[in-house]
């Protein structure tokens, strides 16, 4: 299954001292496991949504709606602020 494959996937990153290390995706904490009360939360969201090039109107807001529960969770659990980080189109 995809969930099993994701848990077996590792990412390479560099520590502050420049050394390489491997991180398992399954070792990451979920939002519910992170204390957010009184903190600023930086959240990467997928707002790469289709839009009408003539009017700029969003033609499908499914990705925006999918992010709302996480944003609301952080705010309801006392986050000082939630900063959303995304991009539109190809990087």
CSV table of C-alpha atoms in Angstrom, one decimal:
chain,number,residue,atom,x,y,z
A,1,UNK,CA,0.0,0.0,0.0
A,2,UNK,CA,1.0,3.6,-0.4
A,3,UNK,CA,0.9,4.3,3.3
A,4,UNK,CA,3.4,1.4,3.9
A,5,UNK,CA,5.7,2.6,1.1
A,6,UNK,CA,5.7,6.1,2.6
A,7,UNK,CA,6.7,4.8,6.0
A,8,UNK,CA,9.6,3.0,4.4
A,9,UNK,CA,10.8,6.1,2.5
A,10,UNK,CA,13.7,8.0,3.9
A,11,UNK,CA,14.8,11.5,3.2
A,12,UNK,CA,18.3,12.8,3.2
A,13,UNK,CA,18.9,16.1,4.8
A,14,UNK,CA,21.8,18.0,6.2
A,15,UNK,CA,22.3,19.0,9.8
A,16,UNK,CA,23.4,22.5,10.8
A,17,UNK,CA,27.0,21.2,10.7
A,18,UNK,CA,26.6,20.0,7.1
A,19,UNK,CA,26.6,16.3,7.9
A,20,UNK,CA,24.2,14.1,6.0
A,21,UNK,CA,21.6,12.1,7.8
A,22,UNK,CA,18.6,10.0,6.9
A,23,UNK,CA,15.1,10.7,8.2
A,24,UNK,CA,12.2,8.3,8.0
A,25,UNK,CA,8.8,9.8,7.1
A,26,UNK,CA,7.2,7.5,9.7
A,27,UNK,CA,9.2,9.3,12.4
A,28,UNK,CA,7.5,12.7,11.8
A,29,UNK,CA,5.1,14.0,14.3
A,30,UNK,CA,1.5,14.8,13.3
A,31,UNK,CA,-0.1,18.2,14.1
A,32,UNK,CA,-2.0,16.7,17.0
A,33,UNK,CA,1.3,15.6,18.6
A,34,UNK,CA,2.9,19.0,18.6
A,35,UNK,CA,2.1,21.6,21.3
A,36,UNK,CA,1.0,24.7,19.4
A,37,UNK,CA,-0.4,26.8,22.3
A,38,UNK,CA,1.1,30.3,22.3
A,39,UNK,CA,3.3,29.5,19.3
A,40,UNK,CA,3.5,30.8,15.7
A,41,UNK,CA,2.8,27.9,13.4
A,42,UNK,CA,4.4,27.8,9.9
A,43,UNK,CA,2.3,25.4,7.8
A,44,UNK,CA,3.1,24.3,4.3
A,45,UNK,CA,-0.2,24.0,2.4
A,46,UNK,CA,-1.0,22.8,-1.1
A,47,UNK,CA,-2.8,25.8,-2.6
A,48,UNK,CA,-1.7,25.0,-6.2
A,49,UNK,CA,-5.3,25.3,-7.4
A,50,UNK,CA,-6.6,25.6,-10.9
A,51,UNK,CA,-7.9,29.0,-11.9
A,52,UNK,CA,-9.4,30.8,-14.8
A,53,UNK,CA,-6.6,32.7,-16.5
A,54,UNK,CA,-8.9,35.4,-17.8
A,55,UNK,CA,-10.7,36.2,-14.6
A,56,UNK,CA,-8.3,34.8,-12.0
A,57,UNK,CA,-11.2,33.0,-10.4
A,58,UNK,CA,-10.4,29.7,-8.7
A,59,UNK,CA,-12.2,26.9,-10.6
A,60,UNK,CA,-11.7,24.2,-8.0
A,61,UNK,CA,-11.2,25.0,-4.3
A,62,UNK,CA,-10.8,21.4,-3.1
A,63,UNK,CA,-7.2,21.8,-1.9
A,64,UNK,CA,-8.0,24.9,0.0
A,65,UNK,CA,-10.9,23.3,1.7
A,66,UNK,CA,-8.8,20.2,2.6
A,67,UNK,CA,-6.3,22.5,4.5
A,68,UNK,CA,-9.0,24.1,6.6
A,69,UNK,CA,-9.2,21.4,9.4
A,70,UNK,CA,-5.4,21.7,10.1
A,71,UNK,CA,-5.5,25.5,10.1
A,72,UNK,CA,-8.6,25.4,12.4
A,73,UNK,CA,-7.0,22.8,14.7
A,74,UNK,CA,-3.9,25.0,15.3
A,75,UNK,CA,-6.0,28.1,16.0
A,76,UNK,CA,-8.5,26.3,18.3
A,77,UNK,CA,-5.6,24.8,20.2
A,78,UNK,CA,-4.1,28.2,21.1
A,79,UNK,CA,-1.6,28.9,18.3
A,80,UNK,CA,-0.6,32.6,18.5
A,81,UNK,CA,-0.8,32.7,14.7
A,82,UNK,CA,-0.7,30.4,11.7
A,83,UNK,CA,1.4,31.4,8.7
A,84,UNK,CA,0.6,29.6,5.5
A,85,UNK,CA,3.3,28.8,3.0
A,86,UNK,CA,2.5,27.7,-0.6
A,87,UNK,CA,3.2,28.4,-4.2
A,88,UNK,CA,1.0,28.7,-7.3
A,89,UNK,CA,2.1,27.1,-10.6
A,90,UNK,CA,5.4,25.5,-11.3
A,91,UNK,CA,8.3,26.3,-8.9
